[in-house]
Amino acid sequence: MKMNKKLFGLFVSAICVFNLSGQGITMQANVKDVLYPVQATMYGVFFEDINFAADGGLYPELIKNRSFEFEHPMMAWTQPKSDRYSLNKNGGFASPVRAKEGGYGQVYLHIDIHDDKGFILENEGYRGMAVEKGKTYRLSAAINNPDNSIRKLVFEVVDQAGKVYAKGELMPKGAWKDYESTITATETIEKGKLVIHFEGNGSLDIDMVSLFPTDTWAGRKNGLRKDLVQLLYDLKPGFLRFPGGCIVEGRTLAQRYQWKKTVGPVAERTTLVNRWNTEFAHKPTPDYFQSFGLGFYEYFQLAEDIGASPLPILSCGMACQFNTAELVPLDELDPYVQDALDLIEFANGDQTTAWGKLRADMGHPEPFHLKMIGIGNEQWGTEYFERYAIFEKAIGEKYPEIKIVSGSGPFAEGEQFEFGWDQLRNSKAYYVDEHYYKPPSWFRENAGRYDDYDRKGPKIFAGEYAAQSVATVSPENKNNWECALSEAAFMTGLERNADVVYMTSYAPLMAHADGWQWTPDLIWFNNLKCYGTANYYVQKMYSTHRGTHVVKIGENGKAVKGQNDIYASMVYDETKDQYFVKVVNTSKTAKSMTLQLDGGTFEETGKGLVMKSPNLSDLNSFEEPELVKPTSFDYTMKKGLLKADLPANSFSIYYIAYKKKRK
Ligand code: AHR
């Protein structure tokens, strides 16, 4: 059959149209279409003491159970040459005893040494004890040596064969006193242990045995682990949520997080079991307790250090509903409400107030500028809303300027979720915290989740989310590129909806490679090293290119949320007078992108950042910590027309600047 010219032309353009829609996307944006501001809080971090994130992680004390207050007072401690609590063959007998009135702390270790052959105690650390060659460590302990019968305590960090990596000594004299000395590691070891040699013959009491790196974040004495805080700092987070998570609720009410017990002198903070210790049969960590060396003062300080707005979450009088679901009767809720009011005073009150004075006495006379507070973590049902209403009234009356974060529970949809939302909508809640731990495909399919949310209703806090490569709470979940890429796609939807989505955070934040309970996590660490996952770099791409305003971008007026596996959003940064176009291609093939930019004259060469890998199972690790991370690229455009190839499985950010006037 002979085809005439016109028919041939039609045929060719049909193929072109087919190819365009099959292979890529054509988008348009007019930079004058500025829609609404992006909140400074848009991308934040969610910290919970899960996976050894606090003790054993961010709080880098090397001695586990330093104050002998774990449920079993000798947990993590051994007397290698004897049976526990029995006479040491070498003459020592160590038994934890309750402090008598006037004693030091709650529990201390009393040791009777009956001859002079040398008594030894060991501490296993947090899955081993690491020291690094050339680095210094502050060794300290509180010791009562009333009759000076013990001459000396020698502390050594050793490997299993007994080789010494760091060594120091304390020479206690007389009644209870704090002793301190600085020691230097002569070599590096990741999984050592501490051995204490007691020299002398007689009785001694010891407490708060501590070995702490001196090189901490901001150089603070017994401060936070520097490399981990650096990763947080680099995210430029808009807020820091703390201390969780379910840890806020506790498995029982008695085990809930009580902020007042985490402030004041560190030695007086009472140790509490960590609710994640035996939560998962597949990952038991019975040695998981909270020393509260990292307490609420330190959390506020951390938030300030990393430039994040503090967001404390408090118990609303409900223990975890996945566990005991214990409830405080409504007419007994006062102490809980008072805790919330007092916390606001602790953070913001001046020094004439009781709690403001405590903050000042702890070293921070200036307020912490608390602007929001969370009531309850992940509660659901009528019980929550009844309690929430009581807090809301009390906080609203005394501190109307404080915004309250409420929650829609652990479910991303369904009956309880809808019920929660109805309640919160009716009560005109300010922020609603939504959680979703879902498969990667869910994230790709839900980039439009917030498109139809009521613009006049509560603001969204997407407070906990993470793509689960296998299933929620599966120990097989991986922080792979498929999950991170799917989150990147979803986040274009968060950004596009910044008029209703005010805060977002990935969860959980951190995990110790040898002590975790929950995966995936944003940051992994061991006793020496840490790395950001692919998910971390996705978060960082967004948070460091947050912009100040959302700009409309679309395909013929429609949001780009999965057409041909492509997702897009665009922001303007008024501080840099620059635009950031974010484009995600979740397809296994490269796609062509055409972007027509109007509303200005733009530089025709520019830079961008891209994360890409054809292999969706790629993941960062201690061995390859930067396998999946952003790299830069150059692009060109002509008269506002940007044509580019989007690599397979990629997340790109294009930096667009106005053309500079040339002289
Ligand atoms: O992020 C881990 C847990 O997931 C949080 O503690 C809880 O809020 C959620 O169920």
mmCIF file of N, CA, C and O and ligand atoms in Angstrom, residues 46 48 50 245-246 276 377-378 435 437 464 507-508 518, ligand 1:
data_model
loop_
_atom_site.group_PDB
_atom_site.id
_atom_site.type_symbol
_atom_site.label_atom_id
_atom_site.label_comp_id
_atom_site.label_asym_id
_atom_site.label_seq_id
_atom_site.Cartn_x
_atom_site.Cartn_y
_atom_site.Cartn_z
ATOM 1 N N PHE A 46 13.874 12.380 63.584
ATOM 2 C CA PHE A 46 13.126 11.698 64.630
ATOM 3 C C PHE A 46 14.126 10.866 65.420
ATOM 4 O O PHE A 46 14.685 9.902 64.896
ATOM 5 N N GLU A 48 14.907 8.324 68.482
ATOM 6 C CA GLU A 48 14.374 7.454 69.522
ATOM 7 C C GLU A 48 15.510 6.586 70.041
ATOM 8 O O GLU A 48 16.375 6.141 69.278
ATOM 9 N N ILE A 50 16.212 3.585 70.411
ATOM 10 C CA ILE A 50 15.960 2.225 69.939
ATOM 11 C C ILE A 50 17.262 1.834 69.243
ATOM 12 O O ILE A 50 18.020 2.711 68.822
ATOM 13 N N GLY A 245 8.529 8.210 69.496
ATOM 14 C CA GLY A 245 8.596 6.770 69.543
ATOM 15 C C GLY A 245 7.937 6.144 70.802
ATOM 16 O O GLY A 245 7.529 6.799 71.753
ATOM 17 N N CYS A 246 7.778 4.833 70.653
ATOM 18 C CA CYS A 246 7.120 4.043 71.702
ATOM 19 C C CYS A 246 7.821 4.163 73.050
ATOM 20 O O CYS A 246 7.235 3.847 74.083
ATOM 21 N N TRP A 276 12.579 -1.536 74.363
ATOM 22 C CA TRP A 276 12.894 -2.330 73.177
ATOM 23 C C TRP A 276 13.727 -3.556 73.522
ATOM 24 O O TRP A 276 14.102 -4.317 72.634
ATOM 25 N N ASN A 377 2.394 9.395 71.694
ATOM 26 C CA ASN A 377 3.206 9.070 70.525
ATOM 27 C C ASN A 377 2.374 8.534 69.379
ATOM 28 O O ASN A 377 2.214 9.188 68.364
ATOM 29 N N GLU A 378 1.820 7.362 69.579
ATOM 30 C CA GLU A 378 1.191 6.669 68.458
ATOM 31 C C GLU A 378 -0.080 6.021 68.989
ATOM 32 O O GLU A 378 -0.274 4.823 68.842
ATOM 33 N N HIS A 435 1.955 8.124 60.625
ATOM 34 C CA HIS A 435 3.067 7.168 60.522
ATOM 35 C C HIS A 435 2.794 6.163 59.406
ATOM 36 O O HIS A 435 1.676 5.665 59.293
ATOM 37 N N TYR A 437 4.927 2.778 57.749
ATOM 38 C CA TYR A 437 6.017 1.844 57.447
ATOM 39 C C TYR A 437 5.442 0.893 56.408
ATOM 40 O O TYR A 437 4.666 -0.002 56.739
ATOM 41 N N GLU A 464 6.775 9.604 61.117
ATOM 42 C CA GLU A 464 7.554 8.367 61.039
ATOM 43 C C GLU A 464 7.218 7.699 59.728
ATOM 44 O O GLU A 464 6.060 7.329 59.498
ATOM 45 N N ALA A 507 12.033 7.372 59.986
ATOM 46 C CA ALA A 507 12.203 6.704 61.291
ATOM 47 C C ALA A 507 12.455 5.206 61.093
ATOM 48 O O ALA A 507 11.947 4.618 60.145
ATOM 49 N N PRO A 508 13.197 4.607 62.049
ATOM 50 C CA PRO A 508 14.008 5.240 63.085
ATOM 51 C C PRO A 508 15.282 5.863 62.512
ATOM 52 O O PRO A 508 15.635 5.634 61.358
ATOM 53 N N TRP A 518 15.426 -2.955 65.248
ATOM 54 C CA TRP A 518 14.501 -2.546 64.192
ATOM 55 C C TRP A 518 15.308 -2.098 62.976
ATOM 56 O O TRP A 518 16.227 -1.293 63.095
HETATM 57 O O1 AHR B 1 10.233 3.808 64.790
HETATM 58 C C1 AHR B 1 10.005 2.656 65.521
HETATM 59 C C2 AHR B 1 8.645 2.647 66.179
HETATM 60 O O2 AHR B 1 7.647 2.632 65.210
HETATM 61 C C3 AHR B 1 8.310 3.857 66.998
HETATM 62 O O3 AHR B 1 8.810 3.771 68.278
HETATM 63 C C4 AHR B 1 6.831 3.847 67.027
HETATM 64 O O4 AHR B 1 6.291 5.121 67.191
HETATM 65 C C5 AHR B 1 6.451 3.176 65.724
HETATM 66 O O5 AHR B 1 5.554 2.168 65.918
#
